[in-house]
JSON list of C-alpha atoms in Angstrom, two decimals:
[
{"chain": "A", "resi": 1, "resn": "SER", "atom": "CA", "xyz": [27.12, -29.08, -0.06]},
{"chain": "A", "resi": 2, "resn": "ARG", "atom": "CA", "xyz": [26.95, -27.49, -3.53]},
{"chain": "A", "resi": 3, "resn": "GLU", "atom": "CA", "xyz": [25.87, -30.87, -4.91]},
{"chain": "A", "resi": 4, "resn": "ILE", "atom": "CA", "xyz": [23.14, -31.09, -2.25]},
{"chain": "A", "resi": 5, "resn": "HIS", "atom": "CA", "xyz": [21.92, -27.61, -3.18]},
{"chain": "A", "resi": 6, "resn": "ALA", "atom": "CA", "xyz": [21.84, -28.62, -6.85]},
{"chain": "A", "resi": 7, "resn": "HIS", "atom": "CA", "xyz": [19.79, -31.73, -6.17]},
{"chain": "A", "resi": 8, "resn": "ILE", "atom": "CA", "xyz": [17.20, -30.63, -3.62]},
{"chain": "A", "resi": 9, "resn": "GLY", "atom": "CA", "xyz": [17.24, -26.83, -3.73]},
{"chain": "A", "resi": 10, "resn": "ASP", "atom": "CA", "xyz": [17.39, -24.06, -1.14]},
{"chain": "A", "resi": 11, "resn": "GLY", "atom": "CA", "xyz": [13.75, -24.39, -0.11]},
{"chain": "A", "resi": 12, "resn": "THR", "atom": "CA", "xyz": [14.04, -28.03, 0.86]},
{"chain": "A", "resi": 13, "resn": "LEU", "atom": "CA", "xyz": [17.31, -27.40, 2.67]},
{"chain": "A", "resi": 14, "resn": "GLY", "atom": "CA", "xyz": [15.64, -24.66, 4.67]},
{"chain": "A", "resi": 15, "resn": "VAL", "atom": "CA", "xyz": [12.88, -27.01, 5.71]},
{"chain": "A", "resi": 16, "resn": "LEU", "atom": "CA", "xyz": [15.42, -29.65, 6.73]},
{"chain": "A", "resi": 17, "resn": "ARG", "atom": "CA", "xyz": [17.39, -27.13, 8.76]},
{"chain": "A", "resi": 18, "resn": "ARG", "atom": "CA", "xyz": [14.28, -25.95, 10.59]},
{"chain": "A", "resi": 19, "resn": "LEU", "atom": "CA", "xyz": [13.21, -29.53, 11.22]},
{"chain": "A", "resi": 20, "resn": "GLY", "atom": "CA", "xyz": [16.66, -30.37, 12.56]},
{"chain": "A", "resi": 21, "resn": "ARG", "atom": "CA", "xyz": [16.59, -27.39, 14.94]},
{"chain": "A", "resi": 22, "resn": "LYS", "atom": "CA", "xyz": [13.10, -28.40, 16.10]},
{"chain": "A", "resi": 23, "resn": "ILE", "atom": "CA", "xyz": [14.23, -31.96, 16.81]},
{"chain": "A", "resi": 24, "resn": "LEU", "atom": "CA", "xyz": [17.30, -30.75, 18.66]},
{"chain": "A", "resi": 25, "resn": "SER", "atom": "CA", "xyz": [15.24, -28.37, 20.76]},
{"chain": "A", "resi": 26, "resn": "CYS", "atom": "CA", "xyz": [12.98, -31.25, 21.74]},
{"chain": "A", "resi": 27, "resn": "VAL", "atom": "CA", "xyz": [15.62, -33.80, 22.65]},
{"chain": "A", "resi": 28, "resn": "SER", "atom": "CA", "xyz": [18.70, -31.89, 23.82]},
{"chain": "A", "resi": 29, "resn": "GLY", "atom": "CA", "xyz": [19.23, -30.23, 27.15]},
{"chain": "A", "resi": 30, "resn": "ALA", "atom": "CA", "xyz": [17.76, -31.04, 30.54]},
{"chain": "A", "resi": 31, "resn": "HIS", "atom": "CA", "xyz": [14.55, -28.99, 30.48]},
{"chain": "A", "resi": 32, "resn": "PRO", "atom": "CA", "xyz": [12.86, -30.69, 27.47]},
{"chain": "A", "resi": 33, "resn": "GLN", "atom": "CA", "xyz": [13.61, -34.10, 28.96]},
{"chain": "A", "resi": 34, "resn": "ILE", "atom": "CA", "xyz": [12.12, -33.06, 32.28]},
{"chain": "A", "resi": 35, "resn": "ALA", "atom": "CA", "xyz": [8.97, -31.90, 30.50]},
{"chain": "A", "resi": 36, "resn": "ILE", "atom": "CA", "xyz": [8.72, -35.16, 28.58]},
{"chain": "A", "resi": 37, "resn": "LYS", "atom": "CA", "xyz": [9.24, -37.26, 31.70]},
{"chain": "A", "resi": 38, "resn": "ALA", "atom": "CA", "xyz": [6.66, -35.17, 33.55]},
{"chain": "A", "resi": 39, "resn": "LYS", "atom": "CA", "xyz": [4.13, -36.47, 31.01]},
{"chain": "A", "resi": 40, "resn": "GLY", "atom": "CA", "xyz": [5.15, -40.03, 31.88]},
{"chain": "A", "resi": 41, "resn": "GLN", "atom": "CA", "xyz": [6.85, -40.54, 28.50]},
{"chain": "A", "resi": 42, "resn": "PRO", "atom": "CA", "xyz": [10.25, -42.14, 27.83]},
{"chain": "A", "resi": 43, "resn": "VAL", "atom": "CA", "xyz": [13.41, -40.36, 26.67]},
{"chain": "A", "resi": 44, "resn": "SER", "atom": "CA", "xyz": [15.59, -43.40, 25.95]},
{"chain": "A", "resi": 45, "resn": "GLY", "atom": "CA", "xyz": [15.32, -46.93, 24.62]},
{"chain": "A", "resi": 46, "resn": "GLU", "atom": "CA", "xyz": [15.65, -48.39, 28.11]},
{"chain": "A", "resi": 47, "resn": "GLU", "atom": "CA", "xyz": [12.80, -46.22, 29.39]},
{"chain": "A", "resi": 48, "resn": "LEU", "atom": "CA", "xyz": [10.75, -47.19, 26.35]},
{"chain": "A", "resi": 49, "resn": "ASN", "atom": "CA", "xyz": [11.11, -50.86, 27.36]},
{"chain": "A", "resi": 50, "resn": "HIS", "atom": "CA", "xyz": [9.27, -50.05, 30.60]},
{"chain": "A", "resi": 51, "resn": "TRP", "atom": "CA", "xyz": [6.77, -47.64, 29.04]},
{"chain": "A", "resi": 52, "resn": "TYR", "atom": "CA", "xyz": [5.72, -50.20, 26.40]},
{"chain": "A", "resi": 53, "resn": "ALA", "atom": "CA", "xyz": [3.54, -52.40, 28.59]},
{"chain": "A", "resi": 54, "resn": "SER", "atom": "CA", "xyz": [3.99, -56.16, 28.96]},
{"chain": "A", "resi": 55, "resn": "PHE", "atom": "CA", "xyz": [1.06, -58.54, 29.42]},
{"chain": "A", "resi": 56, "resn": "PRO", "atom": "CA", "xyz": [0.43, -62.01, 30.88]},
{"chain": "A", "resi": 57, "resn": "GLU", "atom": "CA", "xyz": [1.08, -64.89, 28.53]},
{"chain": "A", "resi": 58, "resn": "ASN", "atom": "CA", "xyz": [-2.57, -65.89, 28.47]},
{"chain": "A", "resi": 59, "resn": "GLU", "atom": "CA", "xyz": [-3.48, -62.44, 27.07]},
{"chain": "A", "resi": 60, "resn": "ASN", "atom": "CA", "xyz": [-0.52, -61.82, 24.77]},
{"chain": "A", "resi": 61, "resn": "ALA", "atom": "CA", "xyz": [-1.16, -62.51, 21.08]},
{"chain": "A", "resi": 62, "resn": "ALA", "atom": "CA", "xyz": [2.44, -61.59, 20.21]},
{"chain": "A", "resi": 63, "resn": "LEU", "atom": "CA", "xyz": [3.79, -64.58, 22.16]},
{"chain": "A", "resi": 64, "resn": "VAL", "atom": "CA", "xyz": [1.49, -66.84, 20.15]},
{"chain": "A", "resi": 65, "resn": "CYS", "atom": "CA", "xyz": [2.89, -65.37, 16.94]},
{"chain": "A", "resi": 66, "resn": "GLU", "atom": "CA", "xyz": [6.44, -65.91, 18.17]},
{"chain": "A", "resi": 67, "resn": "LYS", "atom": "CA", "xyz": [5.64, -69.59, 18.68]},
{"chain": "A", "resi": 68, "resn": "ALA", "atom": "CA", "xyz": [4.30, -69.68, 15.12]},
{"chain": "A", "resi": 69, "resn": "PHE", "atom": "CA", "xyz": [7.50, -68.05, 13.79]},
{"chain": "A", "resi": 70, "resn": "ALA", "atom": "CA", "xyz": [9.47, -71.03, 15.10]},
{"chain": "A", "resi": 71, "resn": "LYS", "atom": "CA", "xyz": [7.35, -73.29, 12.86]},
{"chain": "A", "resi": 72, "resn": "LEU", "atom": "CA", "xyz": [7.91, -71.26, 9.70]},
{"chain": "A", "resi": 73, "resn": "LEU", "atom": "CA", "xyz": [10.32, -72.46, 7.10]},
{"chain": "A", "resi": 74, "resn": "ASP", "atom": "CA", "xyz": [13.06, -69.86, 6.70]},
{"chain": "A", "resi": 75, "resn": "ASP", "atom": "CA", "xyz": [11.13, -67.09, 4.95]},
{"chain": "A", "resi": 76, "resn": "ARG", "atom": "CA", "xyz": [14.32, -65.74, 3.37]},
{"chain": "A", "resi": 77, "resn": "THR", "atom": "CA", "xyz": [14.84, -68.99, 1.50]},
{"chain": "A", "resi": 78, "resn": "ARG", "atom": "CA", "xyz": [11.19, -69.01, 0.46]},
{"chain": "A", "resi": 79, "resn": "GLU", "atom": "CA", "xyz": [11.23, -65.49, -0.98]},
{"chain": "A", "resi": 80, "resn": "PRO", "atom": "CA", "xyz": [12.14, -66.69, -4.53]},
{"chain": "A", "resi": 81, "resn": "ASN", "atom": "CA", "xyz": [9.21, -69.11, -4.36]},
{"chain": "A", "resi": 82, "resn": "LEU", "atom": "CA", "xyz": [6.85, -66.32, -3.31]},
{"chain": "A", "resi": 83, "resn": "GLN", "atom": "CA", "xyz": [7.93, -64.22, -6.25]},
{"chain": "A", "resi": 84, "resn": "SER", "atom": "CA", "xyz": [7.72, -67.13, -8.69]},
{"chain": "A", "resi": 85, "resn": "VAL", "atom": "CA", "xyz": [4.04, -67.78, -7.97]},
{"chain": "A", "resi": 86, "resn": "LYS", "atom": "CA", "xyz": [2.03, -65.79, -10.50]},
{"chain": "A", "resi": 87, "resn": "ILE", "atom": "CA", "xyz": [-1.36, -64.98, -9.03]},
{"chain": "A", "resi": 88, "resn": "PRO", "atom": "CA", "xyz": [-3.94, -64.07, -11.68]},
{"chain": "A", "resi": 89, "resn": "THR", "atom": "CA", "xyz": [-5.19, -60.50, -11.68]},
{"chain": "A", "resi": 90, "resn": "GLY", "atom": "CA", "xyz": [-8.75, -59.23, -12.08]},
{"chain": "A", "resi": 91, "resn": "ASN", "atom": "CA", "xyz": [-11.36, -61.97, -12.13]},
{"chain": "A", "resi": 92, "resn": "ASP", "atom": "CA", "xyz": [-9.20, -64.58, -13.84]},
{"chain": "A", "resi": 93, "resn": "PRO", "atom": "CA", "xyz": [-9.39, -67.91, -11.95]},
{"chain": "A", "resi": 94, "resn": "LEU", "atom": "CA", "xyz": [-6.38, -69.79, -10.63]},
{"chain": "A", "resi": 95, "resn": "THR", "atom": "CA", "xyz": [-4.73, -72.08, -13.15]},
{"chain": "A", "resi": 96, "resn": "GLU", "atom": "CA", "xyz": [-2.96, -75.31, -12.27]},
{"chain": "A", "resi": 97, "resn": "ASP", "atom": "CA", "xyz": [0.62, -73.99, -11.98]},
{"chain": "A", "resi": 98, "resn": "PRO", "atom": "CA", "xyz": [-0.07, -71.16, -9.50]},
{"chain": "A", "resi": 99, "resn": "ARG", "atom": "CA", "xyz": [-2.54, -73.40, -7.65]},
{"chain": "A", "resi": 100, "resn": "ARG", "atom": "CA", "xyz": [0.20, -75.99, -7.18]},
{"chain": "A", "resi": 101, "resn": "GLY", "atom": "CA", "xyz": [2.71, -73.35, -6.06]},
{"chain": "A", "resi": 102, "resn": "LEU", "atom": "CA", "xyz": [0.31, -71.78, -3.53]},
{"chain": "A", "resi": 103, "resn": "ARG", "atom": "CA", "xyz": [-0.70, -75.15, -2.14]},
{"chain": "A", "resi": 104, "resn": "SER", "atom": "CA", "xyz": [2.96, -76.13, -1.64]},
{"chain": "A", "resi": 105, "resn": "LEU", "atom": "CA", "xyz": [3.77, -72.94, 0.28]},
{"chain": "A", "resi": 106, "resn": "VAL", "atom": "CA", "xyz": [0.67, -73.21, 2.48]},
{"chain": "A", "resi": 107, "resn": "GLU", "atom": "CA", "xyz": [1.26, -76.87, 3.30]},
{"chain": "A", "resi": 108, "resn": "GLU", "atom": "CA", "xyz": [4.90, -76.21, 4.22]},
{"chain": "A", "resi": 109, "resn": "ASN", "atom": "CA", "xyz": [3.80, -73.56, 6.73]},
{"chain": "A", "resi": 110, "resn": "GLN", "atom": "CA", "xyz": [0.56, -75.15, 7.89]},
{"chain": "A", "resi": 111, "resn": "ALA", "atom": "CA", "xyz": [1.77, -75.62, 11.48]},
{"chain": "A", "resi": 112, "resn": "ALA", "atom": "CA", "xyz": [2.43, -71.87, 11.84]},
{"chain": "A", "resi": 113, "resn": "LEU", "atom": "CA", "xyz": [-0.94, -71.02, 10.29]},
{"chain": "A", "resi": 114, "resn": "GLU", "atom": "CA", "xyz": [-2.79, -73.29, 12.71]},
{"chain": "A", "resi": 115, "resn": "ILE", "atom": "CA", "xyz": [-1.12, -71.58, 15.69]},
{"chain": "A", "resi": 116, "resn": "THR", "atom": "CA", "xyz": [-2.17, -68.10, 14.53]},
{"chain": "A", "resi": 117, "resn": "ALA", "atom": "CA", "xyz": [-5.73, -69.13, 13.65]},
{"chain": "A", "resi": 118, "resn": "GLY", "atom": "CA", "xyz": [-6.96, -68.32, 17.17]},
{"chain": "A", "resi": 119, "resn": "LEU", "atom": "CA", "xyz": [-5.37, -64.93, 17.83]},
{"chain": "A", "resi": 120, "resn": "GLN", "atom": "CA", "xyz": [-8.75, -63.34, 18.55]},
{"chain": "A", "resi": 121, "resn": "ARG", "atom": "CA", "xyz": [-8.68, -65.11, 21.94]},
{"chain": "A", "resi": 122, "resn": "TYR", "atom": "CA", "xyz": [-5.73, -62.94, 23.01]},
{"chain": "A", "resi": 123, "resn": "PRO", "atom": "CA", "xyz": [-6.81, -59.30, 23.50]},
{"chain": "A", "resi": 124, "resn": "ARG", "atom": "CA", "xyz": [-3.36, -57.72, 24.03]},
{"chain": "A", "resi": 125, "resn": "SER", "atom": "CA", "xyz": [0.03, -57.85, 22.37]},
{"chain": "A", "resi": 126, "resn": "ARG", "atom": "CA", "xyz": [3.69, -57.13, 23.15]},
{"chain": "A", "resi": 127, "resn": "TYR", "atom": "CA", "xyz": [6.55, -58.70, 21.20]},
{"chain": "A", "resi": 128, "resn": "SER", "atom": "CA", "xyz": [9.86, -59.63, 22.83]},
{"chain": "A", "resi": 129, "resn": "VAL", "atom": "CA", "xyz": [11.64, -56.51, 21.62]},
{"chain": "A", "resi": 130, "resn": "ASP", "atom": "CA", "xyz": [14.51, -54.79, 23.43]},
{"chain": "A", "resi": 131, "resn": "PHE", "atom": "CA", "xyz": [14.60, -51.08, 22.62]},
{"chain": "A", "resi": 132, "resn": "GLY", "atom": "CA", "xyz": [17.69, -50.56, 24.77]},
{"chain": "A", "resi": 133, "resn": "PRO", "atom": "CA", "xyz": [20.05, -50.35, 21.74]},
{"chain": "A", "resi": 134, "resn": "GLY", "atom": "CA", "xyz": [18.04, -47.37, 20.48]},
{"chain": "A", "resi": 135, "resn": "PRO", "atom": "CA", "xyz": [18.20, -47.07, 16.67]},
{"chain": "A", "resi": 136, "resn": "GLY", "atom": "CA", "xyz": [19.91, -50.46, 16.63]},
{"chain": "A", "resi": 137, "resn": "ALA", "atom": "CA", "xyz": [16.93, -52.29, 18.12]},
{"chain": "A", "resi": 138, "resn": "LEU", "atom": "CA", "xyz": [16.03, -55.43, 16.16]},
{"chain": "A", "resi": 139, "resn": "LEU", "atom": "CA", "xyz": [12.50, -56.10, 14.92]},
{"chain": "A", "resi": 140, "resn": "PRO", "atom": "CA", "xyz": [12.70, -59.51, 13.18]},
{"chain": "A", "resi": 141, "resn": "HIS", "atom": "CA", "xyz": [9.02, -60.23, 13.82]},
{"chain": "A", "resi": 142, "resn": "LEU", "atom": "CA", "xyz": [7.92, -57.66, 11.21]},
{"chain": "A", "resi": 143, "resn": "GLN", "atom": "CA", "xyz": [9.22, -59.64, 8.24]},
{"chain": "A", "resi": 144, "resn": "LYS", "atom": "CA", "xyz": [7.77, -62.85, 9.64]},
{"chain": "A", "resi": 145, "resn": "LEU", "atom": "CA", "xyz": [4.36, -61.25, 10.20]},
{"chain": "A", "resi": 146, "resn": "ASN", "atom": "CA", "xyz": [4.31, -60.07, 6.61]},
{"chain": "A", "resi": 147, "resn": "PHE", "atom": "CA", "xyz": [5.24, -63.58, 5.46]},
{"chain": "A", "resi": 148, "resn": "LEU", "atom": "CA", "xyz": [2.43, -65.10, 7.56]},
{"chain": "A", "resi": 149, "resn": "ALA", "atom": "CA", "xyz": [-0.03, -62.57, 6.13]},
{"chain": "A", "resi": 150, "resn": "GLN", "atom": "CA", "xyz": [0.92, -63.75, 2.65]},
{"chain": "A", "resi": 151, "resn": "MET", "atom": "CA", "xyz": [0.44, -67.39, 3.68]},
{"chain": "A", "resi": 152, "resn": "TRP", "atom": "CA", "xyz": [-3.06, -66.56, 4.92]},
{"chain": "A", "resi": 153, "resn": "ARG", "atom": "CA", "xyz": [-3.69, -64.73, 1.65]},
{"chain": "A", "resi": 154, "resn": "PHE", "atom": "CA", "xyz": [-2.75, -67.85, -0.29]},
{"chain": "A", "resi": 155, "resn": "THR", "atom": "CA", "xyz": [-4.95, -69.93, 2.03]},
{"chain": "A", "resi": 156, "resn": "ALA", "atom": "CA", "xyz": [-7.92, -67.67, 1.25]},
{"chain": "A", "resi": 157, "resn": "LEU", "atom": "CA", "xyz": [-7.27, -67.80, -2.50]},
{"chain": "A", "resi": 158, "resn": "LEU", "atom": "CA", "xyz": [-7.12, -71.60, -2.47]},
{"chain": "A", "resi": 159, "resn": "ALA", "atom": "CA", "xyz": [-10.27, -71.78, -0.33]},
{"chain": "A", "resi": 160, "resn": "ALA", "atom": "CA", "xyz": [-12.17, -69.44, -2.66]},
{"chain": "A", "resi": 161, "resn": "ASP", "atom": "CA", "xyz": [-10.95, -71.46, -5.63]},
{"chain": "A", "resi": 162, "resn": "ALA", "atom": "CA", "xyz": [-12.41, -74.57, -3.97]},
{"chain": "A", "resi": 163, "resn": "GLY", "atom": "CA", "xyz": [-15.67, -72.82, -3.01]},
{"chain": "A", "resi": 164, "resn": "ASP", "atom": "CA", "xyz": [-14.89, -72.98, 0.73]},
{"chain": "A", "resi": 165, "resn": "ASP", "atom": "CA", "xyz": [-16.31, -69.68, 2.01]},
{"chain": "A", "resi": 166, "resn": "LYS", "atom": "CA", "xyz": [-15.74, -70.47, 5.71]},
{"chain": "A", "resi": 167, "resn": "ARG", "atom": "CA", "xyz": [-12.02, -71.17, 5.27]},
{"chain": "A", "resi": 168, "resn": "ALA", "atom": "CA", "xyz": [-11.59, -68.07, 3.11]},
{"chain": "A", "resi": 169, "resn": "ALA", "atom": "CA", "xyz": [-13.30, -65.85, 5.70]},
{"chain": "A", "resi": 170, "resn": "GLN", "atom": "CA", "xyz": [-11.19, -67.35, 8.49]},
{"chain": "A", "resi": 171, "resn": "ALA", "atom": "CA", "xyz": [-8.02, -66.63, 6.53]},
{"chain": "A", "resi": 172, "resn": "ILE", "atom": "CA", "xyz": [-8.94, -62.97, 6.01]},
{"chain": "A", "resi": 173, "resn": "SER", "atom": "CA", "xyz": [-9.84, -62.60, 9.69]},
{"chain": "A", "resi": 174, "resn": "SER", "atom": "CA", "xyz": [-6.47, -64.10, 10.62]},
{"chain": "A", "resi": 175, "resn": "GLN", "atom": "CA", "xyz": [-4.67, -61.53, 8.47]},
{"chain": "A", "resi": 176, "resn": "LEU", "atom": "CA", "xyz": [-6.40, -58.73, 10.35]},
{"chain": "A", "resi": 177, "resn": "GLN", "atom": "CA", "xyz": [-5.56, -60.34, 13.68]},
{"chain": "A", "resi": 178, "resn": "LEU", "atom": "CA", "xyz": [-1.87, -60.46, 12.69]},
{"chain": "A", "resi": 179, "resn": "ALA", "atom": "CA", "xyz": [-1.97, -56.74, 11.96]},
{"chain": "A", "resi": 180, "resn": "ARG", "atom": "CA", "xyz": [-3.69, -56.09, 15.30]},
{"chain": "A", "resi": 181, "resn": "THR", "atom": "CA", "xyz": [-0.67, -57.46, 17.19]},
{"chain": "A", "resi": 182, "resn": "LEU", "atom": "CA", "xyz": [1.27, -54.36, 16.06]},
{"chain": "A", "resi": 183, "resn": "LYS", "atom": "CA", "xyz": [-1.37, -51.89, 17.18]},
{"chain": "A", "resi": 184, "resn": "ARG", "atom": "CA", "xyz": [0.54, -50.55, 20.20]},
{"chain": "A", "resi": 185, "resn": "GLU", "atom": "CA", "xyz": [4.11, -51.19, 19.07]},
{"chain": "A", "resi": 186, "resn": "PRO", "atom": "CA", "xyz": [5.83, -47.79, 19.52]},
{"chain": "A", "resi": 187, "resn": "VAL", "atom": "CA", "xyz": [7.83, -47.49, 16.30]},
{"chain": "A", "resi": 188, "resn": "ILE", "atom": "CA", "xyz": [6.87, -46.05, 12.92]},
{"chain": "A", "resi": 189, "resn": "ILE", "atom": "CA", "xyz": [7.99, -49.08, 10.88]},
{"chain": "A", "resi": 190, "resn": "SER", "atom": "CA", "xyz": [5.65, -51.34, 12.88]},
{"chain": "A", "resi": 191, "resn": "TYR", "atom": "CA", "xyz": [2.80, -48.88, 12.31]},
{"chain": "A", "resi": 192, "resn": "LEU", "atom": "CA", "xyz": [3.47, -49.03, 8.56]},
{"chain": "A", "resi": 193, "resn": "VAL", "atom": "CA", "xyz": [3.72, -52.83, 8.51]},
{"chain": "A", "resi": 194, "resn": "ARG", "atom": "CA", "xyz": [0.36, -52.98, 10.27]},
{"chain": "A", "resi": 195, "resn": "ILE", "atom": "CA", "xyz": [-1.15, -50.82, 7.51]},
{"chain": "A", "resi": 196, "resn": "THR", "atom": "CA", "xyz": [0.49, -53.02, 4.86]},
{"chain": "A", "resi": 197, "resn": "ILE", "atom": "CA", "xyz": [-0.97, -56.22, 6.31]},
{"chain": "A", "resi": 198, "resn": "ASN", "atom": "CA", "xyz": [-4.42, -54.62, 6.52]},
{"chain": "A", "resi": 199, "resn": "ARG", "atom": "CA", "xyz": [-4.07, -53.65, 2.87]},
{"chain": "A", "resi": 200, "resn": "ILE", "atom": "CA", "xyz": [-3.20, -57.26, 1.99]},
{"chain": "A", "resi": 201, "resn": "ALA", "atom": "CA", "xyz": [-6.38, -58.31, 3.80]},
{"chain": "A", "resi": 202, "resn": "VAL", "atom": "CA", "xyz": [-8.45, -55.87, 1.73]},
{"chain": "A", "resi": 203, "resn": "GLN", "atom": "CA", "xyz": [-6.95, -57.24, -1.49]},
{"chain": "A", "resi": 204, "resn": "THR", "atom": "CA", "xyz": [-7.59, -60.79, -0.30]},
{"chain": "A", "resi": 205, "resn": "LEU", "atom": "CA", "xyz": [-11.24, -60.01, 0.48]},
{"chain": "A", "resi": 206, "resn": "ARG", "atom": "CA", "xyz": [-11.74, -58.41, -2.92]},
{"chain": "A", "resi": 207, "resn": "ARG", "atom": "CA", "xyz": [-10.31, -61.43, -4.71]},
{"chain": "A", "resi": 208, "resn": "THR", "atom": "CA", "xyz": [-12.25, -63.86, -2.52]},
{"chain": "A", "resi": 209, "resn": "CYS", "atom": "CA", "xyz": [-15.60, -62.20, -3.21]},
{"chain": "A", "resi": 210, "resn": "MET", "atom": "CA", "xyz": [-15.07, -62.66, -6.94]},
{"chain": "A", "resi": 211, "resn": "PHE", "atom": "CA", "xyz": [-15.21, -66.43, -6.62]},
{"chain": "A", "resi": 212, "resn": "VAL", "atom": "CA", "xyz": [-17.20, -67.30, -3.50]},
{"chain": "A", "resi": 213, "resn": "GLU", "atom": "CA", "xyz": [-20.23, -65.84, -1.76]},
{"chain": "A", "resi": 214, "resn": "LEU", "atom": "CA", "xyz": [-19.63, -65.14, 1.92]},
{"chain": "A", "resi": 215, "resn": "SER", "atom": "CA", "xyz": [-22.53, -65.66, 4.30]},
{"chain": "A", "resi": 216, "resn": "GLU", "atom": "CA", "xyz": [-24.17, -62.78, 6.15]},
{"chain": "A", "resi": 217, "resn": "GLN", "atom": "CA", "xyz": [-22.59, -63.95, 9.39]},
{"chain": "A", "resi": 218, "resn": "GLU", "atom": "CA", "xyz": [-19.13, -64.12, 7.82]},
{"chain": "A", "resi": 219, "resn": "LEU", "atom": "CA", "xyz": [-19.53, -60.63, 6.39]},
{"chain": "A", "resi": 220, "resn": "THR", "atom": "CA", "xyz": [-20.68, -59.31, 9.76]},
{"chain": "A", "resi": 221, "resn": "VAL", "atom": "CA", "xyz": [-17.64, -60.75, 11.54]},
{"chain": "A", "resi": 222, "resn": "LEU", "atom": "CA", "xyz": [-15.25, -59.45, 8.89]},
{"chain": "A", "resi": 223, "resn": "GLY", "atom": "CA", "xyz": [-16.97, -56.06, 8.96]},
{"chain": "A", "resi": 224, "resn": "GLY", "atom": "CA", "xyz": [-16.25, -55.83, 12.67]},
{"chain": "A", "resi": 225, "resn": "ARG", "atom": "CA", "xyz": [-12.62, -56.84, 12.15]},
{"chain": "A", "resi": 226, "resn": "PHE", "atom": "CA", "xyz": [-12.12, -54.24, 9.42]},
{"chain": "A", "resi": 227, "resn": "SER", "atom": "CA", "xyz": [-13.75, -51.57, 11.60]},
{"chain": "A", "resi": 228, "resn": "GLU", "atom": "CA", "xyz": [-11.22, -52.33, 14.34]},
{"chain": "A", "resi": 229, "resn": "ALA", "atom": "CA", "xyz": [-8.42, -52.12, 11.77]},
{"chain": "A", "resi": 230, "resn": "GLU", "atom": "CA", "xyz": [-9.44, -48.56, 10.92]},
{"chain": "A", "resi": 231, "resn": "ASP", "atom": "CA", "xyz": [-8.31, -47.39, 14.38]},
{"chain": "A", "resi": 232, "resn": "LEU", "atom": "CA", "xyz": [-5.22, -45.33, 13.55]},
{"chain": "A", "resi": 233, "resn": "ASN", "atom": "CA", "xyz": [-5.10, -43.44, 16.84]},
{"chain": "A", "resi": 234, "resn": "HIS", "atom": "CA", "xyz": [-1.90, -45.15, 17.96]},
{"chain": "A", "resi": 235, "resn": "LEU", "atom": "CA", "xyz": [0.36, -43.14, 15.67]},
{"chain": "A", "resi": 236, "resn": "ALA", "atom": "CA", "xyz": [1.08, -41.00, 18.74]},
{"chain": "A", "resi": 237, "resn": "ASP", "atom": "CA", "xyz": [2.55, -44.07, 20.49]},
{"chain": "A", "resi": 238, "resn": "ALA", "atom": "CA", "xyz": [4.83, -44.67, 17.51]},
{"chain": "A", "resi": 239, "resn": "LEU", "atom": "CA", "xyz": [6.03, -41.06, 17.51]},
{"chain": "A", "resi": 240, "resn": "ILE", "atom": "CA", "xyz": [6.69, -41.16, 21.26]},
{"chain": "A", "resi": 241, "resn": "GLY", "atom": "CA", "xyz": [8.69, -44.33, 20.77]},
{"chain": "A", "resi": 242, "resn": "GLU", "atom": "CA", "xyz": [10.71, -42.91, 17.89]},
{"chain": "A", "resi": 243, "resn": "ARG", "atom": "CA", "xyz": [11.59, -39.84, 19.95]},
{"chain": "A", "resi": 244, "resn": "ALA", "atom": "CA", "xyz": [12.78, -42.03, 22.84]},
{"chain": "A", "resi": 245, "resn": "ILE", "atom": "CA", "xyz": [14.82, -44.30, 20.57]},
{"chain": "A", "resi": 246, "resn": "HIS", "atom": "CA", "xyz": [16.60, -41.48, 18.75]},
{"chain": "A", "resi": 247, "resn": "ALA", "atom": "CA", "xyz": [16.87, -38.82, 21.48]},
{"chain": "A", "resi": 248, "resn": "PRO", "atom": "CA", "xyz": [20.21, -40.13, 22.86]},
{"chain": "A", "resi": 249, "resn": "VAL", "atom": "CA", "xyz": [21.78, -39.78, 19.40]},
{"chain": "A", "resi": 250, "resn": "PHE", "atom": "CA", "xyz": [21.34, -36.01, 19.51]},
{"chain": "A", "resi": 251, "resn": "ARG", "atom": "CA", "xyz": [23.22, -35.88, 22.81]},
{"chain": "A", "resi": 252, "resn": "LEU", "atom": "CA", "xyz": [26.34, -37.56, 21.39]},
{"chain": "A", "resi": 253, "resn": "SER", "atom": "CA", "xyz": [29.50, -35.54, 20.97]},
{"chain": "A", "resi": 254, "resn": "LEU", "atom": "CA", "xyz": [31.22, -35.44, 17.58]},
{"chain": "A", "resi": 255, "resn": "LYS", "atom": "CA", "xyz": [33.89, -37.78, 18.95]},
{"chain": "A", "resi": 256, "resn": "GLU", "atom": "CA", "xyz": [31.27, -40.31, 20.08]},
{"chain": "A", "resi": 257, "resn": "MET", "atom": "CA", "xyz": [29.61, -40.20, 16.65]}
]
């Protein structure tokens, strides 16, 4: 503990202690749980599974994305290729080597891109996630969504390079639709991945507008999509989910830990 004091100081330790006591007061004991349940909110991963609403297949954009994931080449094996493609910065145009690399990646994952091109037809979203394991719940769709967002980014860059404004606008819209599928997912990491994908879409739009002129209609549609992306009111859902996932941990005995 002396080493901890030396590295982060008494003030920070005090804050951490107070935060720990606050968390414990919220999640331990019967009365706080009763109060939480009285609000209709979950206090465990299993309860979170029921609280996080499911939707019919014909409304669920997440199920469409999961079908697209099955068409992706293993994104872990493609990671070196993603890093090896050097995308020009500023207003420098694409040169032949990065153009060839981007085209190869997009073509290899074209089937997945085509599946996610129509996500706007599905108004709701709920991925096949089991929160029962609590902190051990698996969220493999987050990495795949980020990978798809990059593929749509490359699609937009290639389209702008070729002067295809319609394809570029569609690609940017598809990025925003991918992010939308995480809007109600009740965990902080999903909330942050959603913000990351929206940021990728902003960067893609900026780059696209340097090389192609989008029509008024295309700008209007994208403006509406970006306005929807600004809705950050679902942070409360993520915090409720995090509390439910981690609450059982604070009720463990030292032996169980």
